[in-house]
Coordinates of C-alpha atoms and ligand atoms in Angstrom, one line a residue:
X1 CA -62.6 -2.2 -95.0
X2 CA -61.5 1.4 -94.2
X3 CA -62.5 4.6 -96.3
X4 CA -60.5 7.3 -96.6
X5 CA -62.2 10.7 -95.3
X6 CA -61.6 13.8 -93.7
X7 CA -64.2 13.6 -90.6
X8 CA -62.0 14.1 -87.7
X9 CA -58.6 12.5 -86.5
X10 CA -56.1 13.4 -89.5
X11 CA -56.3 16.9 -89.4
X12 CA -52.6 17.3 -88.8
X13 CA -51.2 15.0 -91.6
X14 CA -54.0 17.2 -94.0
X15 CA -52.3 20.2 -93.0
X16 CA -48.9 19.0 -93.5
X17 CA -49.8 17.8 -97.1
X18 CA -52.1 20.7 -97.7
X19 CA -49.0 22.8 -97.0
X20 CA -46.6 21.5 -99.0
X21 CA -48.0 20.9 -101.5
X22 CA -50.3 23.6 -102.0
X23 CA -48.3 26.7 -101.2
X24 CA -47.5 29.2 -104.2
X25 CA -44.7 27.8 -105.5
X26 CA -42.7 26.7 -109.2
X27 CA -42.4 23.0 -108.8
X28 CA -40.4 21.1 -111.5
X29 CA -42.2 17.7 -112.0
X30 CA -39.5 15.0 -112.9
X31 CA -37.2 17.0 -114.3
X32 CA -38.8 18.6 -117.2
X33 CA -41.9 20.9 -117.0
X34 CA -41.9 23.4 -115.0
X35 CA -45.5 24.1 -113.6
X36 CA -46.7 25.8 -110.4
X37 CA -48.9 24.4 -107.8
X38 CA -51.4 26.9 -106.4
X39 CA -53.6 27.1 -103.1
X40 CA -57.0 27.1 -103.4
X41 CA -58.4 30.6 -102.9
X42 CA -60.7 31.3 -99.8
X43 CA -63.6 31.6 -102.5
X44 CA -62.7 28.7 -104.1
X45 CA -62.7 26.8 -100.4
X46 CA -65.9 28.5 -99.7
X47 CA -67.8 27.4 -102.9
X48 CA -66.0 24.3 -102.4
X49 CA -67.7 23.8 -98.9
X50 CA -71.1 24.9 -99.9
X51 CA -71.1 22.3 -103.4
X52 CA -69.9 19.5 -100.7
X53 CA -73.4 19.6 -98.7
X54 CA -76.6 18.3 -99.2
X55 CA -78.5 20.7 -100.6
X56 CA -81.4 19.8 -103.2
X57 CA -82.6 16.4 -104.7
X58 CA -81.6 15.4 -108.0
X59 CA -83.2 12.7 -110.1
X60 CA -86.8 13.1 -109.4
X61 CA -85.8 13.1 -105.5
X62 CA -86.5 9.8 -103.2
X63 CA -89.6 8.9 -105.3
X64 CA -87.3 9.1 -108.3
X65 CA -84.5 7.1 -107.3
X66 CA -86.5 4.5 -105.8
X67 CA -88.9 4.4 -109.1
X68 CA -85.3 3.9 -110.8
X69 CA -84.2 1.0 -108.6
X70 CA -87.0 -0.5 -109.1
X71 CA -87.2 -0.3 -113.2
X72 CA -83.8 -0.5 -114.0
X73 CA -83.7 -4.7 -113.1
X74 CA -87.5 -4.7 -114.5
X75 CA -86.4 -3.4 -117.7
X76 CA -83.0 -5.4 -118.0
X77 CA -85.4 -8.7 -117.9
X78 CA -87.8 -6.8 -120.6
X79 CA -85.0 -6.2 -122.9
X80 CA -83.3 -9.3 -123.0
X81 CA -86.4 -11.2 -123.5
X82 CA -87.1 -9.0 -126.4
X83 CA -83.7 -10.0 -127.6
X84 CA -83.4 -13.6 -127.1
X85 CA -86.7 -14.6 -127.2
X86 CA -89.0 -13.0 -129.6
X87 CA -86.3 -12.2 -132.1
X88 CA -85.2 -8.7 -131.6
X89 CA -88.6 -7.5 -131.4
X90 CA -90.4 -5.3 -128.8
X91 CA -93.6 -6.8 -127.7
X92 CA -96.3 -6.2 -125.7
X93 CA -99.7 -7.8 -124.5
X94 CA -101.3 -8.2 -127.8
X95 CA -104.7 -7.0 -125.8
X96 CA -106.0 -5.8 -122.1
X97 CA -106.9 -9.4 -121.5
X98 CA -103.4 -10.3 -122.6
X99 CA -102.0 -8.3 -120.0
X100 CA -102.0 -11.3 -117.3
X101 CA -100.8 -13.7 -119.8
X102 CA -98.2 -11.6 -120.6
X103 CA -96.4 -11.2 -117.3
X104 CA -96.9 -15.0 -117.0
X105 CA -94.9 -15.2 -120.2
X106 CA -92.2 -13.0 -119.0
X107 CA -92.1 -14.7 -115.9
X108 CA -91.8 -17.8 -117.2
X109 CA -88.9 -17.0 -119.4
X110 CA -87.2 -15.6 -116.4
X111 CA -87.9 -18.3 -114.0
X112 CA -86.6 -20.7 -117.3
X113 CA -83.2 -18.8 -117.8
X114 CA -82.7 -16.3 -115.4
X115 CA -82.2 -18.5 -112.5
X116 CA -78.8 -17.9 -110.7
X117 CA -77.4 -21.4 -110.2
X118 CA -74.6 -22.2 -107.9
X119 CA -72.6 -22.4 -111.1
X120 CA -73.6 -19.0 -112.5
X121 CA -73.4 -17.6 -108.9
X122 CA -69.4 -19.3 -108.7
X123 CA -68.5 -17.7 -112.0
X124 CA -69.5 -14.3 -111.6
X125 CA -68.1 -14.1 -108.0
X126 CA -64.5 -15.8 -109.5
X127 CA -64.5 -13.0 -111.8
X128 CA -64.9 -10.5 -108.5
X129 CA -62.7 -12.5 -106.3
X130 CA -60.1 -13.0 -109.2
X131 CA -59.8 -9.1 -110.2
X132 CA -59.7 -8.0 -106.3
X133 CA -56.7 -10.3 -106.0
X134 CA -54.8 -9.1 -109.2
X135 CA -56.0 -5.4 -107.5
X136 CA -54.0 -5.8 -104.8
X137 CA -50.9 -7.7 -106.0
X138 CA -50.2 -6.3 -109.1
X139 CA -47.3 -3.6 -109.8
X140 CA -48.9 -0.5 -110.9
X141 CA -48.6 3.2 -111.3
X142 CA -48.7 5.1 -108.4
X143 CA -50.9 8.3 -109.4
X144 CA -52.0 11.3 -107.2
X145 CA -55.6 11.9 -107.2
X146 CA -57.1 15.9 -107.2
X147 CA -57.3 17.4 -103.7
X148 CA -60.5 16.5 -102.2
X149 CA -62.2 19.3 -100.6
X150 CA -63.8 17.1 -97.8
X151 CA -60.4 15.7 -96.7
X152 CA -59.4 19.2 -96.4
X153 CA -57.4 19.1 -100.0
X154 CA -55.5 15.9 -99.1
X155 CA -55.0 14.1 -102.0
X156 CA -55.3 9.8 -102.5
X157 CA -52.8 8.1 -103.8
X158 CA -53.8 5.5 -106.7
X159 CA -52.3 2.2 -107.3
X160 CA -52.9 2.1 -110.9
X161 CA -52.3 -1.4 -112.1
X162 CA -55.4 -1.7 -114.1
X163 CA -53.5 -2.6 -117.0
X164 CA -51.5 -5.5 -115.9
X165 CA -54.6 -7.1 -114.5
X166 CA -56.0 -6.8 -118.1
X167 CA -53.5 -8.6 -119.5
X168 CA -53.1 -11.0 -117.3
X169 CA -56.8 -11.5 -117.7
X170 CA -56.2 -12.2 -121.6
X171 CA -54.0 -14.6 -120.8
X172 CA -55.7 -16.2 -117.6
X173 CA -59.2 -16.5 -120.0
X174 CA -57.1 -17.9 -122.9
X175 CA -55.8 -20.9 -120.8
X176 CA -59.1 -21.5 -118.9
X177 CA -60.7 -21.8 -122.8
X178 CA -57.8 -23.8 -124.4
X179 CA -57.9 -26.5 -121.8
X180 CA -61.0 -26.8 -121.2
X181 CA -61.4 -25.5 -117.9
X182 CA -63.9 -22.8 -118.8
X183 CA -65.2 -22.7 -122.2
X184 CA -65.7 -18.5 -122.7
X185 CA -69.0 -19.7 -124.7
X186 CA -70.3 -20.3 -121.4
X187 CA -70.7 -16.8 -121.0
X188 CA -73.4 -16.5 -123.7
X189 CA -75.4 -19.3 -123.0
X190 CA -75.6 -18.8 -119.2
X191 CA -76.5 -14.7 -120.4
X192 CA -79.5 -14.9 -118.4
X193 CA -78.7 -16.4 -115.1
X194 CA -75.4 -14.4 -115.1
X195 CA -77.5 -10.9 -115.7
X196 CA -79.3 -11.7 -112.2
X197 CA -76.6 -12.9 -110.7
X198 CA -74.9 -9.5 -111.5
X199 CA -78.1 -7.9 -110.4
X200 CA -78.1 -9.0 -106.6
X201 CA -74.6 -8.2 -106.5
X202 CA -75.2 -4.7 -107.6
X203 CA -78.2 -4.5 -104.9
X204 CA -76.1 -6.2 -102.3
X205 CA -73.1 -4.0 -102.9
X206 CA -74.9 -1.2 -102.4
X207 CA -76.4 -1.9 -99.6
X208 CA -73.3 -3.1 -97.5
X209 CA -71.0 -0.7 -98.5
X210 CA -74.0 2.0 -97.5
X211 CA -74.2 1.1 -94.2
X212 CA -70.3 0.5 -93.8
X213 CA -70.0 4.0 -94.5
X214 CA -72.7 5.0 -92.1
X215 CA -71.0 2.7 -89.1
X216 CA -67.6 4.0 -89.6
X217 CA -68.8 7.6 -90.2
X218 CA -67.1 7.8 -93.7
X219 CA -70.2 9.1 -95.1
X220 CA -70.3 12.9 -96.8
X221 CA -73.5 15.0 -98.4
X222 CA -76.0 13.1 -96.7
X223 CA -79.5 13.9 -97.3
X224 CA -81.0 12.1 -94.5
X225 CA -83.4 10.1 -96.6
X226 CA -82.7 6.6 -96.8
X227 CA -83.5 5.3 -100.3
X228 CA -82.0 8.7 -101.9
X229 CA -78.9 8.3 -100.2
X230 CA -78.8 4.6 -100.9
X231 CA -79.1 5.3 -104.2
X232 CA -76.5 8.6 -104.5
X233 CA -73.8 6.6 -101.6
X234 CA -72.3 7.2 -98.5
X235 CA -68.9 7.3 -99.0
X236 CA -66.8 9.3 -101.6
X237 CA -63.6 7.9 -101.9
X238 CA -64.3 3.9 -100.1
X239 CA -61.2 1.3 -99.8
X240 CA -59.9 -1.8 -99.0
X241 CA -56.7 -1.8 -98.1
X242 CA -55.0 -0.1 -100.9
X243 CA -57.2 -0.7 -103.6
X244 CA -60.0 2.1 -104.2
X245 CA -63.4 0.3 -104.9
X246 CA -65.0 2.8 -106.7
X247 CA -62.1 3.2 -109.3
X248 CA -62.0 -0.7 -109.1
X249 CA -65.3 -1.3 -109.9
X250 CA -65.5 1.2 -112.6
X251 CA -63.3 -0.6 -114.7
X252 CA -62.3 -4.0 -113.7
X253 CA -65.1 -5.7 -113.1
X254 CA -67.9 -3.6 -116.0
X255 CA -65.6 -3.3 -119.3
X256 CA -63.6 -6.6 -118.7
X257 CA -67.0 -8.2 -118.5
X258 CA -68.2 -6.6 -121.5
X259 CA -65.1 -7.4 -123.7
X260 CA -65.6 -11.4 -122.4
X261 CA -69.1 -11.1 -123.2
X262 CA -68.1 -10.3 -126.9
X263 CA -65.4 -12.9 -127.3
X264 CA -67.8 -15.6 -125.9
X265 CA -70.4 -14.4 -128.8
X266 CA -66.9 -14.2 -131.5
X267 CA -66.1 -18.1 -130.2
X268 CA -69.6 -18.7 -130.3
X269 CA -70.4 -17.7 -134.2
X270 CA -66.9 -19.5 -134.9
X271 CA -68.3 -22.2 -133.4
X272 CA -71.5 -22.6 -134.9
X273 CA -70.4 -20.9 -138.5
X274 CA -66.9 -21.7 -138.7
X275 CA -66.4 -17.9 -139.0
X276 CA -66.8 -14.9 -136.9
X277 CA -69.1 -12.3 -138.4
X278 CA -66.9 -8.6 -139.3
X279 CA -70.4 -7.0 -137.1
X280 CA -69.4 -9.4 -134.2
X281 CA -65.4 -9.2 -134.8
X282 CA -66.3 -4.6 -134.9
X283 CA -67.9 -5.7 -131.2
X284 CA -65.1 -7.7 -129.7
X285 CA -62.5 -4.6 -131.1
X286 CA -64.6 -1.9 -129.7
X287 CA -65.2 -3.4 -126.6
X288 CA -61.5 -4.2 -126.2
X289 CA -60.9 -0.3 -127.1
X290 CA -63.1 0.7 -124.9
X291 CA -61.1 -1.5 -121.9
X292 CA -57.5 -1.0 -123.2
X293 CA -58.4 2.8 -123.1
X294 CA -60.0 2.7 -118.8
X295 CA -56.7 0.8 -118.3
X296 CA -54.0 2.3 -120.1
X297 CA -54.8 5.7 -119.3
X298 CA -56.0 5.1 -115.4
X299 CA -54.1 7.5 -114.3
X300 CA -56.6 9.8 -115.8
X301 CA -59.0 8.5 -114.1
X302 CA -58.9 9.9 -110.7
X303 CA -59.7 13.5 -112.6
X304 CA -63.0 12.6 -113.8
X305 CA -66.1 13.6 -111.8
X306 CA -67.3 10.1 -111.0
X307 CA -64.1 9.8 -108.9
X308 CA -63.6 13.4 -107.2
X309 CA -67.5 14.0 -107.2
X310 CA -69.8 11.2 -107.2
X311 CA -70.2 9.0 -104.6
X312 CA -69.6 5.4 -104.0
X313 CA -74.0 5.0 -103.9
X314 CA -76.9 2.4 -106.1
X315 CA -76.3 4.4 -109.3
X316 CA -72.8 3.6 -110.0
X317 CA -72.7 0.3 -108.2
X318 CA -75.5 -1.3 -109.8
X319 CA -74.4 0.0 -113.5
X320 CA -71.0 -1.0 -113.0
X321 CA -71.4 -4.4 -111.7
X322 CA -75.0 -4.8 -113.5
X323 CA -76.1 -2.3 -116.4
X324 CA -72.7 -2.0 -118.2
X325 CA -72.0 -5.4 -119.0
X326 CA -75.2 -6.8 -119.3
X327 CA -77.4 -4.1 -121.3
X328 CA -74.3 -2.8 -123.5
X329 CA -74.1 -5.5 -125.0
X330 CA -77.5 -6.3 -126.6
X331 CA -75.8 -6.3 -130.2
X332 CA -73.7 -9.3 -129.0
X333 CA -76.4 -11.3 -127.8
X334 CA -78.8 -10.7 -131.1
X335 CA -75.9 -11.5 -133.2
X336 CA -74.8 -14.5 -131.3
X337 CA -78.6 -16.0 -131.5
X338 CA -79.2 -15.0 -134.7
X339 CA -78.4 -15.6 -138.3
X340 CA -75.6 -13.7 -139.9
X341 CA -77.8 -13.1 -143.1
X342 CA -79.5 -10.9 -140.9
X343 CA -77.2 -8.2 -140.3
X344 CA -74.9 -9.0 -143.1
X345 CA -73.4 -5.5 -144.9
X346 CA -71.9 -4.7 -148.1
X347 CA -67.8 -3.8 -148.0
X348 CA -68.5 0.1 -148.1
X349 CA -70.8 -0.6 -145.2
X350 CA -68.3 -2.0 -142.7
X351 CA -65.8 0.6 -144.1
X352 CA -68.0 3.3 -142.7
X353 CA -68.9 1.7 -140.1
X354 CA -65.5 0.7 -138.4
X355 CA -64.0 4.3 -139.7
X356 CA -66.5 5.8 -137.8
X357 CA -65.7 3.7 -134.7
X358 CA -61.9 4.6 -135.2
X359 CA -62.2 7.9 -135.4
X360 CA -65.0 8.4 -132.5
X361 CA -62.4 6.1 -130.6
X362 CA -59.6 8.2 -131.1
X363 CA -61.7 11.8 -130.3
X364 CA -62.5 10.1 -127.3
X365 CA -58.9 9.2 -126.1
X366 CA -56.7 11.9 -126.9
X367 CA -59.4 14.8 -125.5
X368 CA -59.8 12.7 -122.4
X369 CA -56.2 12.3 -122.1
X370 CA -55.9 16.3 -122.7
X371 CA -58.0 17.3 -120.1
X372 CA -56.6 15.1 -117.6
X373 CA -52.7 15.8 -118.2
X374 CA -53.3 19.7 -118.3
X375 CA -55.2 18.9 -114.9
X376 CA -52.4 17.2 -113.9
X377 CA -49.3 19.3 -115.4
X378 CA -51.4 22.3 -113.2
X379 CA -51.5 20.0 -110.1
X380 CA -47.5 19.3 -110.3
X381 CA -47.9 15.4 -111.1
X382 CA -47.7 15.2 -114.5
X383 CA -45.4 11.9 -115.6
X384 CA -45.1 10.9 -119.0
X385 CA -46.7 7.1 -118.8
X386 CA -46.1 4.9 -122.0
X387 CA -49.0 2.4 -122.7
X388 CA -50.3 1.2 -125.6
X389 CA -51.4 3.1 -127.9
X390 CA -50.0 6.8 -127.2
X391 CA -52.3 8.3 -129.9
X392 CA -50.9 11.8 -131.3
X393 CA -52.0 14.9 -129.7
X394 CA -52.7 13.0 -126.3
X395 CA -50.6 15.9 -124.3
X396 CA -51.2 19.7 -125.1
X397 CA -47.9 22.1 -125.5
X398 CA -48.4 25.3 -124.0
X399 CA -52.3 25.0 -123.5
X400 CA -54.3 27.9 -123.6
X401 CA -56.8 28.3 -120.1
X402 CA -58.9 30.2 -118.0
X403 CA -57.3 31.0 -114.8
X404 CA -60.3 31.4 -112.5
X405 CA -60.7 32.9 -109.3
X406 CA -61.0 29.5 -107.5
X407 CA -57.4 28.9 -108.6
X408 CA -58.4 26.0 -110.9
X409 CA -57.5 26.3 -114.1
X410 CA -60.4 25.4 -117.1
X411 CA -58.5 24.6 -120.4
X412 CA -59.4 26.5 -124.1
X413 CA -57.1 24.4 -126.3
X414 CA -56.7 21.0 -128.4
X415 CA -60.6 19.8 -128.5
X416 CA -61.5 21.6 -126.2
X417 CA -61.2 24.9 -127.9
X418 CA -64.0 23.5 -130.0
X419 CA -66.7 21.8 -127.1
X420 CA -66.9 22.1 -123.4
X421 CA -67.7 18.1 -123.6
X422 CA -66.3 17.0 -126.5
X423 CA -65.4 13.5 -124.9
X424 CA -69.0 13.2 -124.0
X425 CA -69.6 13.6 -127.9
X426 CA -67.3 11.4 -129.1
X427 CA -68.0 8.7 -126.6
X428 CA -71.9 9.1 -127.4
X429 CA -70.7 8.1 -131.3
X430 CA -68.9 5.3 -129.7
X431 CA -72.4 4.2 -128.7
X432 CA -74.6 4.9 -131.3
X433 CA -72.3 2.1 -133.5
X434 CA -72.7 -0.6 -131.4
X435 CA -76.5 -0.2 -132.3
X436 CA -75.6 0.2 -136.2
X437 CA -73.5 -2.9 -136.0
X438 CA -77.1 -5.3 -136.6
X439 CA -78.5 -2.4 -139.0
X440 CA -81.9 -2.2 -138.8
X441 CA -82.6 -6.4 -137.9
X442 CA -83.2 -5.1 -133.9
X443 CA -84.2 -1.9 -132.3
X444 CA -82.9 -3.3 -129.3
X445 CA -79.4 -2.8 -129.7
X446 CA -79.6 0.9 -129.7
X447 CA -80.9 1.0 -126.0
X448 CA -77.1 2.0 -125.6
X449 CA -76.9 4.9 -127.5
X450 CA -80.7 6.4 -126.6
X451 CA -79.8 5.8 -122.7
X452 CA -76.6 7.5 -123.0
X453 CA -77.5 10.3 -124.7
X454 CA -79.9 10.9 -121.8
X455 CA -77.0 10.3 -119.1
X456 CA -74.7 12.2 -120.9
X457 CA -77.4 15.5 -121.4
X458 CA -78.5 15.2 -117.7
X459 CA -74.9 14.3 -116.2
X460 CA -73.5 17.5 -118.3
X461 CA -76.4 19.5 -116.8
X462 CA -75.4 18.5 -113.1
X463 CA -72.1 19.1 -114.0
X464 CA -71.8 22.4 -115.8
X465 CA -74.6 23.7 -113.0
X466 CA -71.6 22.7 -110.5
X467 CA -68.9 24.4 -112.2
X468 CA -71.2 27.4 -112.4
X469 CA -71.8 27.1 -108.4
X470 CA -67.9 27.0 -108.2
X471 CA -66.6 29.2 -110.5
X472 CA -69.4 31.7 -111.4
X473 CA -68.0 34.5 -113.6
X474 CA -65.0 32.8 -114.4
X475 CA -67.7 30.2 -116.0
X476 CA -69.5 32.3 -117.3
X477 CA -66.5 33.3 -119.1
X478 CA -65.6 30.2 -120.4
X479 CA -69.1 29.5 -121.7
X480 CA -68.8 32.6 -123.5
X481 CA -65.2 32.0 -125.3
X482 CA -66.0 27.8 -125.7
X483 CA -69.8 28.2 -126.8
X484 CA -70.8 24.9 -127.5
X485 CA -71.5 22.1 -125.5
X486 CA -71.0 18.7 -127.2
X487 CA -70.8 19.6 -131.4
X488 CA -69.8 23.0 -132.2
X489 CA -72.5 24.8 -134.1
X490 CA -75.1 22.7 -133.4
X491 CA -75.3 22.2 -129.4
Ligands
NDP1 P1 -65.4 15.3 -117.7 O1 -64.1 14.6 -118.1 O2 -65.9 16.3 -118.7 O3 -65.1 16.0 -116.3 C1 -65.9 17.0 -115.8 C2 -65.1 17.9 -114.8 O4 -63.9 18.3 -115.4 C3 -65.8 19.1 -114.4 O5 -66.6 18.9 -113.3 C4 -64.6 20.1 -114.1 O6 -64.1 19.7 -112.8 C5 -63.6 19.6 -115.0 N1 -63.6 20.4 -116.2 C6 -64.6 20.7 -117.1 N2 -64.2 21.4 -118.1 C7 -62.9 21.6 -118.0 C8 -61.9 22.3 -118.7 N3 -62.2 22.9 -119.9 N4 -60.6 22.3 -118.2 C9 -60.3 21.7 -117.1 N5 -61.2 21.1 -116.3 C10 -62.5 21.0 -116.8 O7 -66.5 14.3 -117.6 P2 -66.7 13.0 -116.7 O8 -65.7 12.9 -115.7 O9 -68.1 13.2 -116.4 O10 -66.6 11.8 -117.7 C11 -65.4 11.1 -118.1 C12 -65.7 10.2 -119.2 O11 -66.4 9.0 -118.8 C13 -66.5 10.8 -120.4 O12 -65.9 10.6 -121.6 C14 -67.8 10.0 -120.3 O13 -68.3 9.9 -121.6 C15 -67.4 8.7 -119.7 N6 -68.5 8.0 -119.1 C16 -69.0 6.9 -119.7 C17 -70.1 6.2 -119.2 C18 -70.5 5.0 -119.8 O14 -71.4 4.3 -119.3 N7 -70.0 4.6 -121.0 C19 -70.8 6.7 -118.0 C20 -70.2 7.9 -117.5 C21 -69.2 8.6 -118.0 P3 -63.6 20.8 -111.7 O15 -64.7 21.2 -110.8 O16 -62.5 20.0 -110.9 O17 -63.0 21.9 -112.5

């Protein structure tokens, strides 16, 4: 495994791409629009510098982290015991004497049907071994990442064949159920096992790829403490060969997982009712939006802040390989163990509810897809990539922006005229209706929506306190013409 990183020994191929393609000049990308490509100010390289260091603890410091390591797993088990087990409902030791019994109880339901077998072990790790292989054969889209500021404004290249892999996916899991080979129902009724298998691979992940980064001296803002850099990562932009893991992992192995997950509990219901539920057919299309939308618009991507920012660390890799799949899905599980009387809505109901979904979905897409063309279009990369669905408004004509000091430029126009996170919004709606989708038969459900809306508030925090370190008035300015955070008028 190699990482890609700027300590040493490439300097001179940095300053050759650095050069040309970062001098002040009009570019014409592919023949049509004419944008210019800018060089990052010495400010801007200065705050750059400063916001790539270590310099203060975030999440509660080493005590926090570790607490969350520790939790996140704990509460997984709690949840899902809730869910399968005592029908939906949260419990607790009925009294202080009860307390004893009841970590027996949970125990024993774990120890029961939590177990990772070789079988569960075999499945999840095909899934792994079987999306790193269509990773690195499959044709893709080669896209240009943003300069990063630690590889002295080099930018990655991205193989972005996400897309293909899905489908071939669709079609690999299709066969594998029609013949027999692996019935997707499996899925659901090994939940448990799987969940812990996913677990150690999050834990194991982490760990390996944490002290890879250390060995080969690939790892950047280092804090020095052990479980808090465990827990943030090492390495910022890690690969293997020329697939990027973190972008990998992000969406190939997190999403697809939670799409299967809700076709196992579809074939499940058709199974056992002869019908699949509209609540459990609204899961299997919003997961599948959610998917279709990571890999027909990868290219975006590389201009979010989990790829140019965050590191590689516990956080990401133990939600994306364990927390994702496994927690987002609570409606799925409840539906699939449960009656369908028990969620069952009247016609104006599922109207509301899947017009909500559609619209939330669509808010979601084309802002994303806004933002990360216009980042693009200033960047000189900009290619017009069909995939389906190309909703309207994707692509902004003759945006309106803030031209800061740094040289970046921070866009006023399409939804973002409106919100300085209004994908963050829209994606938090997303959430709250795969809760909704059991009404009121399981609080459980909603742990989506509630943990997001903390990530999302906190992660916005971090961000915006970033982009004030980086662009401070120019920010300051933009807060002041786009006022609202997430809904205008309200936040
Ligand atoms: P953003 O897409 O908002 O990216 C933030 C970065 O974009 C900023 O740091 C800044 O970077 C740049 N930026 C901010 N405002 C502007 C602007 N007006 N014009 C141009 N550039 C701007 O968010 P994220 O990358 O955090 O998230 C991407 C998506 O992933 C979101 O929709 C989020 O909901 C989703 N997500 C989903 C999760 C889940 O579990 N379901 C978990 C986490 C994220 P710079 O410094 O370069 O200017």
């Amino acid at each position: 495994m190699s990482t890609v990183n700027g300590n040493g020994g490439v300097k001179r191929e940095e300053e050759e791409s650095l050069d040309s393609k970062y001098s002040f000049e009009n570019r014409i990308s592919n023949g049509s629009v004419a944008v210019q490509t800018i060089q990052v100010t010495n400010a801007g390289r200065e705050a750059d510098t400063k916001l790539d260091q270590h310099h203060s603890y975030e999440f509660g410091g080493p005590w926090g982290v570790a607490t969350m390591m520790a939790f996140f797993p704990t509460l997984m088990y709690y949840l899902w015991i809730c869910l399968e087990f005592y029908d939906g409902q949260i419990i607790a030791p009925k009294s202080l004497g009860d307390i004893v019994p009841f970590f027996g109880r949970m125990w024993g339901h774990i120890r029961d049907h939590a177990t990772p077998t070789p079988y569960t072990f075999s499945l999840y790790t095909s899934l792994m071994v079987y999306q790193l292989t269509l990773a690195f054969i499959m044709p893709g889209y080669i896209q240009e990442g943003l300069p990063v500021p630690s590889l002295n404004y080099k930018t990655l290249k991205y193989n972005c064949n996400a897309l293909g892999c899905w489908y071939t996916t669709l079609i690999t899991i299709y066969v594998l159920h029609v013949t027999h080979i692996f019935r997707i129902t499996e899925i659901i009724d090994h939940f448990g096992s799987l969940m812990t298998v996913a677990m150690f691979y999050g834990f194991a992940v982490s760990f390996v790829t944490y002290y890879w980064a250390v060995w080969t001296k690939d790892a950047v803002r280092m804090s020095g403490n052990f479980v808090y850099d465990v827990w943030m990562g090492a390495a910022l932009n890690p690969r293997l060969g020329s697939v990027d893991l973190k972008m990998w992992a992000e969406v190939r192995i997190p999403w697809v997982l939670l799409f299967l997950i809700a076709l196992s509990g579809g074939v499940k219901q058709y199974e056992t009712y002869g019908y699949c539920t509209p609540n459990m057919a609204f899961m299997i299309l919003a997961t599948g939006l959610y998917i279709n939308a990571c890999a027909k618009g990868e290219e975006c991507i590389p201009q979010t802040w989990d790829m140019f920012h965050e590191k590689w660390g516990f956080m990401v890799i133990f939600w994306n390989f364990a927390g994702v799949p496994f927690t987002y899905c609570y409606s799925i599980i409840y539906m699939a163990t449960h009656e369908p009387e028990k969620y069952r809505f009247s016609t104006p109901g599922y109207i509301a509810l899947y017009a909500t979904l559609l619209t939330a979905y669509y808010i979601f897409d084309s802002s994303m897809s806004q933002k990360s063309r216009f980042r693009m279009q200033m960047q000189g990369n900009y290619k017009y990539r069909w995939t389906f669905p190309q909703l309207p408004w994707g692509t902004l004509k003759n945006p309106t922006y803030i031209q800061t000091a740094h040289v970046n430029r921070l866009l006023t126009s399409g939804w973002w005229a409106y919100a300085r996170k209004p994908n963050y919004t829209a994606d938090w709606v997303q959430s709250l209706t795969w809760g909704l989708v059991v009404g009121t038969a399981s609080p459980i459900p909603y742990f989506y929506s509630i943990f997001f809306i903390c990530v999302l508030i906190h992660r916005c925090g971090r961000d915006f306190e970033r982009c004030a370190a980086k662009y401070g008035d120019d920010w300051k300015e933009y807060c002041r013409i786009v006022k609202w955070k997430f809904i205008p008028g309200v936040y």
